[in-house]
Amino acid sequence: MEQHIHGTYNLELVILSYIIAALASYAALDLAGRVSLAKGMSRIVWLTSGAMSMGLGIWSMHFVGMLAFVLPMNVSYSMDKVVLSVLLVVAASGIALHIAGRKSGNLRQIIVAGLLMTAGITSMHYVGMAAMSVPISYEADRVFVSVLIAAGASFAALWLMFSLSQHQTRFTWMYKMGSGLIMGIGITGMHYTGMSAAQFYQHTHVPTANSVMQIEPGLLAYLIAAGTFITLGFTLFGIYINQRMSIKDQRIRENEQWYQALYENHSDAIISVDNVGIVKGINAAVTRITGYPERAVIHRSLDEIVKHVNIQWSSEGLQSSGWTNSSLERRYYTASMRGFHGQHLDLSISVVPVLIEGNDVGSHILIKDITEEKRAQETIRHQALHDPLTGLPNRRKLDEVLAETIASSAISQSSFAVMVMDIDRFKMINDSLGHSIGDVFLREVSDRILKAIRISDSKGMDNVMLARMGGDEFTLVVTNEQGNVERVTSLAEQIVGAIQLPYRLKENDFYVTASIGIAMYPEHGTEADALLKHADTAMYEVKKNGKNGFQFYTTELDSELYERIELEGYLRKALERNEMVLYYQPQIRTEDSRMIGVEALIRWKHPLKGILAPNVFIPLAEETGIIYDIGNWTLREACRQMKRWHASGGPLIPVSVNLSSQQFHQSNLVEQVQSALAETGLEARYLELEITESMMMDASVSTGILNELTSLGVKISLDDFGTGYSSLSYLKHFPIHKLKIDRSFVTDITESQSDQAIVATIITMAQNLKMDVIAEGIETKGQLDILMQNDCREIQGYYFSRPLPANEVEHDFFVPLRLQGDPINLG
């Protein structure tokens, strides 16, 4: 009868068995992640090696645990059962890794795999126990508990493997380590629970040598443990190396993907060429920018492609040997070409060397489409050098052309002309019709000048540049004339004739003239400023002599210009020094030769030149803008003098004040008139404002101004009637009270039947329209008789009185009236 025996545990081997179980669990968890990432043959290799490593680890833990149990007798093991136990646990490990390594798994698969793994581990344990050469019996309840522990460890291992393989983070290794320790407890717990279920008995026979191991059990345990550690070590080292390689491969793949994304999606065209200039690759932008498809470019010589597309290099171009970069420096070029569909392209090209392990293997050619950018730059430059209204070159462009022309003429010893032109009466059009119509007018003027230049070109005139300096000022540079004054004269005549033709603006014809000053290089200057200054001086001489013509510069004009500048300096201080005075010319009733009004006429008491007439300084005042101050002073002074006469017992007659075009169109004219009347106390009915036809060109503006003035009680007189280019509709639409027959019709009225007819017509028309009419410039008895015969009731001129200072008016007209006892109101 067999005797029941008891054994003891070697604590060192128990601890060693747990360490083996924990390491095997960690390796299993890591291997599951490798299997999940691997594909094809790589997956099979990882699955096989993983099953072997995991199975041998678990088996080693089991066998070391068995060897840790020391019996008071020699124990040997059956080799075939030992091998069977190894195969069982390897198979179980393979099933676990296969299930856990899937990208997705369902509960049914996990349950089946868990049951198979439980069966494998349980079988491994009890087959291994059966390999012992000791009779064994088991307690059923403890065996059942060990099976439950095996099942729990198996399902826990599967769940952890699957979970950690699906969710990889930088802390995964920590989770694997902790999970390995927990799984080690489960596996060792199952083993030692199963061991506790076994009861050992004294054996009565000795096993044969073929079926047992003849080795000391303690030494065997350490040998198995050492082998297991080596196996697991190699496995973990392999995992580590693979991980490093995988990370490196992944980084390489990521870098390739980043580079490929940059290459393919780059906004610039990229052409990759090898050392001999053969195209190895292009990105999509090459086709998008140039229109050339990949098949027309790839694997072809870039030199051949360049010749085919006919590139025009703006900078030094790439030569046939230039596609590689021996200097290993980036190079830049600019070029233009025709695209695949014929479109013009401006390109910025840079060549970047490609280095592999320090060797230059080719180049990337980056091509940027700068067509729009260059077009925008050209537009900006054009805008900077050209007038936005007319499109002509501006002052900046003129300066460039003048500098270039002077330099080239100095070398060729040739001559050229500078022509400065100003449009006479433009300010009148701009003020009366508004700036928008003024712009239309200026465009028409520039077109006429260009047309005149083209006509002159057909007669042999070449290289003429027209520039607009601003406002109504234009400048021409006429080159290659070889001092041919006749040709310059012909061009000037052509322009003057073109400008004076009528302009159709706002349903009316308007007439202007041009004043042109001409300076010749090098006779009149060798610098741009001198030429422009001298041409400007000649132009002002034309204006002074009646406008509508041209004048070549002469040295005598400098002294006149100096006088003009000096006069302007004195004029600016004239009001401050009280140098302006008003003269008054009586207006006479023909019926009884009585004075019915006076016209205020300004004079300038120049400190050096004495009394100056308005025609000397008024044009200068209008040009410089001083006319506003002079006009306002004239209005106030005339109202003040007339009020003084009224207050001192003089006749209650009105005073007439001329308004300049600038003054009429100033925004606060009505306020100025109101202020003058309020300040002086003169009643509005004793103020008469004289305007000209040119001020009424824009009826929409003029009507409002005249109606506001009339509403104040002021009378409106139309001066110089019949000399303008206006319409008789003015008399119908505007609140005009009096017409003034211009002196040009009166001067020759005794000899000219036409002038007599015009005067008679004006008088009759005015009377029919219930308007007063007055003739000015009466100097002879014959002129007066003809006017009286045509029923002209009011006159003004030297025949009765020249313009007089205020004190002489009082002495010559007011005193005799008082002595005669005539009534005060002679109106």
Short mmCIF file of C-alpha atoms in Angstrom, two decimals, residues 177-634:
data_model
loop_
_atom_site.label_atom_id
_atom_site.label_comp_id
_atom_site.label_asym_id
_atom_site.label_seq_id
_atom_site.Cartn_x
_atom_site.Cartn_y
_atom_site.Cartn_z
CA MET A 177 4.07 46.60 -16.93
CA GLY A 178 1.26 46.83 -14.39
CA SER A 179 -0.90 44.41 -16.38
CA GLY A 180 2.02 41.95 -16.58
CA LEU A 181 2.40 41.95 -12.81
CA ILE A 182 -1.34 41.30 -12.37
CA MET A 183 -1.36 38.54 -15.00
CA GLY A 184 1.72 36.96 -13.30
CA ILE A 185 -0.26 36.74 -10.06
CA GLY A 186 -3.15 35.06 -11.87
CA ILE A 187 -0.94 32.49 -13.64
CA THR A 188 1.08 31.65 -10.52
CA GLY A 189 -2.09 31.60 -8.45
CA MET A 190 -3.63 29.04 -10.81
CA HIS A 191 -0.46 26.92 -10.65
CA TYR A 192 -0.07 26.86 -6.90
CA THR A 193 -3.81 26.30 -6.40
CA GLY A 194 -3.51 23.27 -8.67
CA MET A 195 -0.44 22.12 -6.77
CA SER A 196 -2.34 22.38 -3.49
CA ALA A 197 -5.01 20.09 -4.94
CA ALA A 198 -2.43 17.30 -5.45
CA GLN A 199 -1.63 14.54 -2.93
CA PHE A 200 1.70 12.71 -3.47
CA TYR A 201 2.50 9.09 -2.58
CA GLN A 202 5.66 7.04 -2.18
CA HIS A 203 6.39 5.30 -5.53
CA THR A 204 7.21 1.58 -5.65
CA HIS A 205 9.01 1.36 -9.05
CA VAL A 206 11.78 3.15 -10.85
CA PRO A 207 11.09 4.69 -14.29
CA THR A 208 13.11 3.59 -17.31
CA ALA A 209 15.97 5.74 -18.53
CA ASN A 210 14.32 6.58 -21.89
CA SER A 211 11.33 8.26 -20.34
CA VAL A 212 12.77 10.25 -17.47
CA MET A 213 15.24 13.02 -16.81
CA GLN A 214 18.12 12.11 -14.60
CA ILE A 215 19.11 15.56 -13.28
CA GLU A 216 19.03 17.20 -9.88
CA PRO A 217 15.67 19.11 -9.62
CA GLY A 218 17.06 22.35 -8.07
CA LEU A 219 19.70 22.70 -10.73
CA LEU A 220 17.08 21.94 -13.39
CA ALA A 221 14.86 24.73 -12.11
CA TYR A 222 17.65 27.28 -12.41
CA LEU A 223 18.63 26.03 -15.86
CA ILE A 224 15.02 26.32 -17.05
CA ALA A 225 14.72 29.78 -15.51
CA ALA A 226 17.99 30.85 -17.12
CA GLY A 227 16.86 29.56 -20.49
CA THR A 228 13.52 31.27 -20.10
CA PHE A 229 15.13 34.60 -19.14
CA ILE A 230 17.44 34.32 -22.14
CA THR A 231 14.49 33.54 -24.41
CA LEU A 232 12.37 36.37 -23.00
CA GLY A 233 15.38 38.66 -23.07
CA PHE A 234 15.96 37.98 -26.72
CA THR A 235 12.25 38.47 -27.32
CA LEU A 236 12.14 41.81 -25.47
CA PHE A 237 15.40 42.90 -27.11
CA GLY A 238 13.96 41.98 -30.48
CA ILE A 239 10.85 43.95 -29.58
CA TYR A 240 13.01 46.93 -28.57
CA ILE A 241 15.09 46.80 -31.76
CA ASN A 242 11.98 46.38 -33.84
CA GLN A 243 10.36 49.27 -32.03
CA ARG A 244 13.35 51.50 -32.73
CA MET A 245 13.41 50.43 -36.33
CA SER A 246 9.65 50.87 -36.58
CA ILE A 247 9.90 54.37 -35.11
CA LYS A 248 12.69 55.20 -37.54
CA ASP A 249 10.76 53.70 -40.44
CA GLN A 250 7.65 55.51 -39.32
CA ARG A 251 9.54 58.80 -39.15
CA ILE A 252 10.98 58.15 -42.57
CA ARG A 253 7.52 57.37 -43.90
CA GLU A 254 6.09 60.46 -42.20
CA ASN A 255 8.90 62.63 -43.56
CA GLU A 256 8.31 61.19 -47.01
CA GLN A 257 4.60 61.89 -46.69
CA TRP A 258 5.24 65.43 -45.46
CA TYR A 259 7.68 66.04 -48.29
CA GLN A 260 5.34 64.45 -50.83
CA ALA A 261 2.44 66.59 -49.61
CA LEU A 262 4.62 69.71 -49.86
CA TYR A 263 5.92 68.66 -53.27
CA GLU A 264 2.51 67.86 -54.73
CA ASN A 265 0.57 70.75 -53.18
CA HIS A 266 3.19 73.49 -53.46
CA SER A 267 1.83 76.60 -55.16
CA ASP A 268 5.05 76.93 -57.17
CA ALA A 269 5.94 74.55 -59.99
CA ILE A 270 8.71 72.11 -59.07
CA ILE A 271 10.76 70.22 -61.67
CA SER A 272 13.25 67.66 -60.37
CA VAL A 273 16.20 66.92 -62.66
CA ASP A 274 19.23 64.66 -62.36
CA ASN A 275 22.85 65.56 -62.98
CA VAL A 276 22.48 65.56 -66.75
CA GLY A 277 19.28 67.61 -66.79
CA ILE A 278 16.77 64.81 -67.34
CA VAL A 279 13.41 65.48 -65.71
CA LYS A 280 12.79 62.90 -63.00
CA GLY A 281 9.56 64.32 -61.61
CA ILE A 282 7.22 67.30 -61.59
CA ASN A 283 4.39 68.41 -59.34
CA ALA A 284 0.85 69.36 -60.31
CA ALA A 285 1.66 73.09 -60.31
CA VAL A 286 3.83 72.65 -63.43
CA THR A 287 0.77 71.77 -65.48
CA ARG A 288 -1.41 74.33 -63.69
CA ILE A 289 1.00 77.19 -64.36
CA THR A 290 2.40 76.35 -67.80
CA GLY A 291 -0.35 74.13 -69.18
CA TYR A 292 2.18 71.46 -70.19
CA PRO A 293 1.03 67.93 -69.21
CA GLU A 294 3.36 65.56 -67.37
CA ARG A 295 3.85 63.35 -70.42
CA ALA A 296 5.30 66.32 -72.32
CA VAL A 297 7.95 66.93 -69.67
CA ILE A 298 8.80 63.79 -67.73
CA HIS A 299 12.00 61.88 -68.67
CA ARG A 300 12.97 64.51 -71.23
CA SER A 301 16.05 66.71 -71.35
CA LEU A 302 15.36 70.09 -69.83
CA ASP A 303 17.55 71.78 -72.44
CA GLU A 304 15.29 70.36 -75.14
CA ILE A 305 12.19 71.52 -73.29
CA VAL A 306 13.60 75.05 -72.85
CA LYS A 307 14.28 75.35 -76.58
CA HIS A 308 10.78 74.09 -77.37
CA VAL A 309 8.96 76.56 -75.11
CA ASN A 310 11.19 79.48 -76.22
CA ILE A 311 12.05 80.99 -72.85
CA GLN A 312 13.22 84.60 -72.88
CA TRP A 313 15.63 85.18 -70.00
CA SER A 314 15.32 88.51 -68.21
CA SER A 315 18.47 87.76 -66.22
CA GLU A 316 21.42 85.54 -67.08
CA GLY A 317 19.77 82.29 -68.16
CA LEU A 318 20.62 78.68 -67.44
CA GLN A 319 23.04 77.15 -69.90
CA SER A 320 23.10 73.51 -70.93
CA SER A 321 25.60 72.82 -68.17
CA GLY A 322 23.71 74.90 -65.66
CA TRP A 323 21.04 72.50 -64.46
CA THR A 324 23.43 71.00 -61.93
CA ASN A 325 24.96 73.21 -59.30
CA SER A 326 28.61 72.46 -58.68
CA SER A 327 28.82 75.37 -56.25
CA LEU A 328 25.99 73.85 -54.22
CA GLU A 329 24.42 77.30 -53.93
CA ARG A 330 20.89 78.32 -54.70
CA ARG A 331 20.60 80.41 -57.87
CA TYR A 332 17.86 82.76 -59.06
CA TYR A 333 16.67 83.76 -62.53
CA THR A 334 13.79 85.65 -64.13
CA ALA A 335 12.31 84.76 -67.49
CA SER A 336 9.20 84.92 -69.65
CA MET A 337 7.67 82.30 -71.90
CA ARG A 338 4.57 81.25 -73.78
CA GLY A 339 2.43 78.69 -72.00
CA PHE A 340 1.01 75.54 -73.57
CA HIS A 341 -2.14 77.47 -74.56
CA GLY A 342 -0.21 80.51 -75.84
CA GLN A 343 -0.57 82.67 -72.75
CA HIS A 344 2.28 84.99 -71.73
CA LEU A 345 3.98 84.04 -68.47
CA ASP A 346 6.50 85.92 -66.36
CA LEU A 347 8.48 83.56 -64.17
CA SER A 348 10.80 83.67 -61.19
CA ILE A 349 13.08 80.60 -61.25
CA SER A 350 15.35 79.26 -58.52
CA VAL A 351 17.59 76.18 -58.75
CA VAL A 352 18.16 74.26 -55.53
CA PRO A 353 20.78 71.47 -55.34
CA VAL A 354 19.74 68.02 -54.13
CA LEU A 355 22.33 66.36 -51.85
CA ILE A 356 22.37 62.70 -50.85
CA GLU A 357 25.08 61.79 -48.35
CA GLY A 358 26.97 64.91 -49.35
CA ASN A 359 26.85 64.14 -53.06
CA ASP A 360 25.14 66.45 -55.56
CA VAL A 361 22.71 64.19 -57.44
CA GLY A 362 20.56 66.78 -59.19
CA SER A 363 18.42 69.84 -58.64
CA HIS A 364 14.95 70.99 -57.82
CA ILE A 365 13.89 73.83 -60.11
CA LEU A 366 11.24 75.99 -58.44
CA ILE A 367 9.18 78.11 -60.83
CA LYS A 368 6.93 80.86 -59.49
CA ASP A 369 4.34 82.52 -61.71
CA ILE A 370 4.85 86.28 -61.24
CA THR A 371 2.75 87.37 -64.22
CA GLU A 372 0.08 89.09 -62.13
CA GLU A 373 2.67 90.46 -59.74
CA LYS A 374 4.70 91.95 -62.58
CA ARG A 375 1.55 93.29 -64.22
CA ALA A 376 0.58 94.91 -60.92
CA GLN A 377 4.05 96.42 -60.59
CA GLU A 378 3.84 97.78 -64.12
CA THR A 379 0.39 99.19 -63.35
CA ILE A 380 1.68 100.86 -60.20
CA ARG A 381 4.65 102.26 -62.08
CA HIS A 382 2.39 103.47 -64.88
CA GLN A 383 0.10 105.15 -62.34
CA ALA A 384 3.09 106.75 -60.65
CA LEU A 385 4.33 108.17 -63.97
CA HIS A 386 1.04 109.04 -65.67
CA ASP A 387 -1.86 111.39 -65.13
CA PRO A 388 -4.98 109.44 -64.03
CA LEU A 389 -7.38 111.78 -65.86
CA THR A 390 -5.86 111.87 -69.36
CA GLY A 391 -3.44 108.93 -69.23
CA LEU A 392 -0.62 111.24 -70.33
CA PRO A 393 2.81 111.19 -68.68
CA ASN A 394 2.97 113.33 -65.53
CA ARG A 395 5.62 115.64 -64.09
CA ARG A 396 7.68 112.74 -62.71
CA LYS A 397 7.76 111.02 -66.10
CA LEU A 398 8.57 114.34 -67.79
CA ASP A 399 11.56 114.79 -65.48
CA GLU A 400 12.84 111.32 -66.47
CA VAL A 401 12.37 111.99 -70.19
CA LEU A 402 13.98 115.42 -69.95
CA ALA A 403 17.01 114.01 -68.13
CA GLU A 404 17.41 111.23 -70.71
CA THR A 405 16.89 113.63 -73.62
CA ILE A 406 19.43 116.13 -72.28
CA ALA A 407 21.99 113.34 -71.77
CA SER A 408 21.51 111.87 -75.26
CA SER A 409 21.43 115.32 -76.92
CA ALA A 410 24.65 116.29 -75.17
CA ILE A 411 26.33 113.20 -76.65
CA SER A 412 24.85 113.61 -80.14
CA GLN A 413 25.13 117.42 -80.01
CA SER A 414 21.55 117.69 -81.21
CA SER A 415 18.79 120.12 -80.30
CA PHE A 416 15.29 119.64 -78.96
CA ALA A 417 12.40 121.85 -77.89
CA VAL A 418 10.43 122.16 -74.66
CA MET A 419 6.93 123.58 -75.12
CA VAL A 420 4.89 124.72 -72.11
CA MET A 421 1.19 125.25 -72.81
CA ASP A 422 -1.65 126.74 -70.76
CA ILE A 423 -5.32 126.70 -71.72
CA ASP A 424 -6.80 130.20 -71.63
CA ARG A 425 -10.24 130.52 -69.99
CA PHE A 426 -10.13 126.97 -68.58
CA LYS A 427 -10.76 128.30 -65.08
CA MET A 428 -13.92 129.94 -66.34
CA ILE A 429 -15.20 126.60 -67.71
CA ASN A 430 -14.18 124.69 -64.58
CA ASP A 431 -15.77 127.21 -62.21
CA SER A 432 -18.99 127.67 -64.15
CA LEU A 433 -19.65 124.11 -65.39
CA GLY A 434 -18.14 122.18 -62.51
CA HIS A 435 -15.13 119.92 -62.13
CA SER A 436 -16.71 116.89 -63.82
CA ILE A 437 -17.31 118.87 -67.03
CA GLY A 438 -13.86 120.38 -66.59
CA ASP A 439 -12.41 116.87 -66.62
CA VAL A 440 -14.28 116.02 -69.81
CA PHE A 441 -12.96 119.23 -71.33
CA LEU A 442 -9.34 118.42 -70.38
CA ARG A 443 -9.58 114.96 -71.91
CA GLU A 444 -10.85 116.52 -75.13
CA VAL A 445 -7.99 119.02 -75.07
CA SER A 446 -5.38 116.26 -74.63
CA ASP A 447 -6.94 114.28 -77.50
CA ARG A 448 -6.74 117.32 -79.77
CA ILE A 449 -3.10 117.94 -78.92
CA LEU A 450 -2.25 114.28 -79.60
CA LYS A 451 -4.08 114.45 -82.91
CA ALA A 452 -2.13 117.59 -83.83
CA ILE A 453 1.10 115.76 -82.96
CA ARG A 454 0.14 112.83 -85.18
CA ILE A 455 -0.57 115.22 -88.06
CA SER A 456 2.83 116.83 -87.52
CA ASP A 457 4.46 113.38 -87.36
CA SER A 458 3.12 112.64 -90.83
CA LYS A 459 5.00 115.74 -92.03
CA GLY A 460 8.30 114.62 -90.60
CA MET A 461 7.93 115.37 -86.88
CA ASP A 462 9.12 112.47 -84.72
CA ASN A 463 9.61 111.69 -81.05
CA VAL A 464 7.18 114.09 -79.40
CA MET A 465 6.14 113.45 -75.79
CA LEU A 466 3.11 115.20 -74.31
CA ALA A 467 2.80 115.44 -70.51
CA ARG A 468 0.13 116.96 -68.29
CA MET A 469 1.61 118.95 -65.45
CA GLY A 470 -1.68 119.45 -63.61
CA GLY A 471 -4.75 121.58 -64.09
CA ASP A 472 -4.74 122.98 -67.61
CA GLU A 473 -0.94 122.97 -68.02
CA PHE A 474 0.69 120.70 -70.61
CA THR A 475 4.33 120.27 -71.62
CA LEU A 476 5.76 118.82 -74.82
CA VAL A 477 9.29 117.55 -75.41
CA VAL A 478 10.08 117.59 -79.14
CA THR A 479 13.31 115.70 -79.85
CA ASN A 480 15.52 115.02 -82.90
CA GLU A 481 14.78 118.40 -84.41
CA GLN A 482 18.42 119.34 -85.07
CA GLY A 483 17.56 122.92 -84.27
CA ASN A 484 14.73 122.97 -86.85
CA VAL A 485 12.69 125.89 -85.53
CA GLU A 486 10.34 125.73 -88.51
CA ARG A 487 9.10 122.28 -87.55
CA VAL A 488 8.56 123.30 -83.93
CA THR A 489 6.70 126.37 -85.16
CA SER A 490 4.52 124.17 -87.38
CA LEU A 491 3.61 121.96 -84.43
CA ALA A 492 2.78 124.97 -82.24
CA GLU A 493 0.54 126.41 -84.97
CA GLN A 494 -1.17 123.05 -85.38
CA ILE A 495 -1.91 122.84 -81.64
CA VAL A 496 -3.13 126.45 -81.34
CA GLY A 497 -5.48 125.91 -84.28
CA ALA A 498 -6.84 122.65 -82.83
CA ILE A 499 -7.46 124.11 -79.36
CA GLN A 500 -9.48 127.14 -80.52
CA LEU A 501 -12.15 125.05 -82.28
CA PRO A 502 -15.46 125.02 -80.34
CA TYR A 503 -16.13 122.47 -77.57
CA ARG A 504 -19.62 121.05 -77.14
CA LEU A 505 -20.31 121.00 -73.40
CA LYS A 506 -23.75 120.80 -71.79
CA GLU A 507 -25.54 121.41 -75.09
CA ASN A 508 -23.57 124.63 -75.74
CA ASP A 509 -20.45 125.56 -77.71
CA PHE A 510 -17.53 126.94 -75.73
CA TYR A 511 -14.37 128.53 -77.04
CA VAL A 512 -10.94 128.58 -75.47
CA THR A 513 -7.44 129.35 -76.67
CA ALA A 514 -3.93 128.12 -75.92
CA SER A 515 -0.83 130.04 -74.90
CA ILE A 516 2.44 128.24 -75.70
CA GLY A 517 5.95 129.12 -74.65
CA ILE A 518 8.93 127.42 -76.32
CA ALA A 519 12.54 126.96 -75.17
CA MET A 520 15.25 125.30 -77.29
CA TYR A 521 18.12 123.14 -76.07
CA PRO A 522 20.92 124.17 -75.76
CA GLU A 523 20.33 127.80 -76.82
CA HIS A 524 17.91 128.55 -73.97
CA GLY A 525 19.34 126.24 -71.34
CA THR A 526 21.17 122.98 -70.76
CA GLU A 527 19.33 121.93 -67.59
CA ALA A 528 15.72 120.76 -67.24
CA ASP A 529 14.77 123.47 -64.75
CA ALA A 530 16.19 126.22 -66.95
CA LEU A 531 14.37 124.96 -70.05
CA LEU A 532 11.03 124.68 -68.23
CA LYS A 533 11.48 128.08 -66.61
CA HIS A 534 12.30 129.80 -69.89
CA ALA A 535 9.44 128.09 -71.73
CA ASP A 536 7.14 129.17 -68.90
CA THR A 537 8.39 132.75 -69.23
CA ALA A 538 7.65 132.74 -72.95
CA MET A 539 4.17 131.35 -72.29
CA TYR A 540 3.34 134.20 -69.88
CA GLU A 541 4.47 136.65 -72.52
CA VAL A 542 1.88 135.16 -74.86
CA LYS A 543 -0.80 135.58 -72.19
CA LYS A 544 0.21 139.17 -71.58
CA ASN A 545 -0.03 139.94 -75.30
CA GLY A 546 -3.58 138.69 -75.72
CA LYS A 547 -3.19 134.87 -75.49
CA ASN A 548 -4.02 132.44 -78.32
CA GLY A 549 -0.55 131.97 -79.75
CA PHE A 550 3.03 130.88 -79.12
CA GLN A 551 6.32 132.56 -78.36
CA PHE A 552 9.94 131.44 -78.37
CA TYR A 553 11.96 132.42 -75.37
CA THR A 554 14.26 135.43 -75.59
CA THR A 555 16.59 136.85 -73.00
CA GLU A 556 14.54 140.06 -72.94
CA LEU A 557 11.65 138.13 -71.41
CA ASP A 558 13.59 137.52 -68.21
CA SER A 559 13.39 141.15 -67.21
CA GLU A 560 9.65 141.16 -67.88
CA LEU A 561 9.23 138.00 -65.81
CA TYR A 562 11.19 139.57 -63.00
CA GLU A 563 8.91 142.60 -63.12
CA ARG A 564 5.89 140.31 -62.99
CA ILE A 565 7.25 138.45 -59.95
CA GLU A 566 8.06 141.74 -58.29
CA LEU A 567 4.56 143.03 -59.05
CA GLU A 568 3.03 139.92 -57.48
CA GLY A 569 5.04 140.52 -54.31
CA TYR A 570 3.73 144.08 -54.01
CA LEU A 571 0.18 142.97 -54.87
CA ARG A 572 0.06 140.50 -51.98
CA LYS A 573 0.63 143.36 -49.53
CA ALA A 574 -1.47 145.98 -51.30
CA LEU A 575 -4.60 145.53 -49.17
CA GLU A 576 -2.60 145.51 -45.95
CA ARG A 577 -0.99 148.83 -46.95
CA ASN A 578 -4.33 150.39 -48.02
CA GLU A 579 -3.02 150.86 -51.53
CA MET A 580 -6.28 149.88 -53.25
CA VAL A 581 -8.74 152.68 -54.07
CA LEU A 582 -12.07 152.86 -55.86
CA TYR A 583 -12.85 155.22 -58.69
CA TYR A 584 -16.43 155.86 -59.72
CA GLN A 585 -17.68 156.48 -63.26
CA PRO A 586 -21.10 158.19 -63.42
CA GLN A 587 -23.91 156.58 -65.39
CA ILE A 588 -26.07 159.22 -67.17
CA ARG A 589 -29.69 159.37 -68.31
CA THR A 590 -29.79 160.67 -71.90
CA GLU A 591 -33.19 162.30 -71.49
CA ASP A 592 -32.00 165.01 -69.10
CA SER A 593 -28.25 164.28 -68.64
CA ARG A 594 -28.83 163.44 -64.99
CA MET A 595 -26.64 160.92 -63.04
CA ILE A 596 -28.62 157.77 -62.27
CA GLY A 597 -25.82 155.61 -60.82
CA VAL A 598 -22.08 155.01 -60.58
CA GLU A 599 -19.84 152.05 -61.43
CA ALA A 600 -17.11 151.28 -58.90
CA LEU A 601 -13.75 150.64 -60.64
CA ILE A 602 -10.68 149.57 -58.68
CA ARG A 603 -7.26 151.20 -58.99
CA TRP A 604 -3.94 150.37 -57.35
CA LYS A 605 -1.72 153.10 -55.93
CA HIS A 606 1.57 151.28 -56.45
CA PRO A 607 4.27 152.69 -54.17
CA LEU A 608 6.70 153.01 -57.11
CA LYS A 609 4.63 152.94 -60.31
CA GLY A 610 1.78 155.17 -59.21
CA ILE A 611 -1.86 154.53 -60.18
CA LEU A 612 -2.26 151.20 -62.04
CA ALA A 613 -5.34 150.23 -64.07
CA PRO A 614 -7.19 146.94 -63.41
CA ASN A 615 -5.93 145.28 -66.61
CA VAL A 616 -2.39 145.46 -65.20
CA PHE A 617 -2.97 143.58 -61.96
CA ILE A 618 -6.39 141.87 -62.04
CA PRO A 619 -5.20 138.96 -64.29
CA LEU A 620 -2.32 138.45 -61.88
CA ALA A 621 -4.72 138.54 -58.92
CA GLU A 622 -6.94 135.95 -60.58
CA GLU A 623 -3.99 133.68 -61.30
CA THR A 624 -2.62 133.85 -57.76
CA GLY A 625 -6.00 133.67 -55.95
CA ILE A 626 -5.68 137.15 -54.45
CA ILE A 627 -8.80 138.12 -56.42
CA TYR A 628 -11.04 136.79 -53.62
CA ASP A 629 -9.71 139.27 -51.09
CA ILE A 630 -9.66 142.11 -53.60
CA GLY A 631 -13.22 141.36 -54.73
CA ASN A 632 -14.59 141.26 -51.20
CA TRP A 633 -12.80 144.50 -50.31
CA THR A 634 -14.20 146.19 -53.45
#
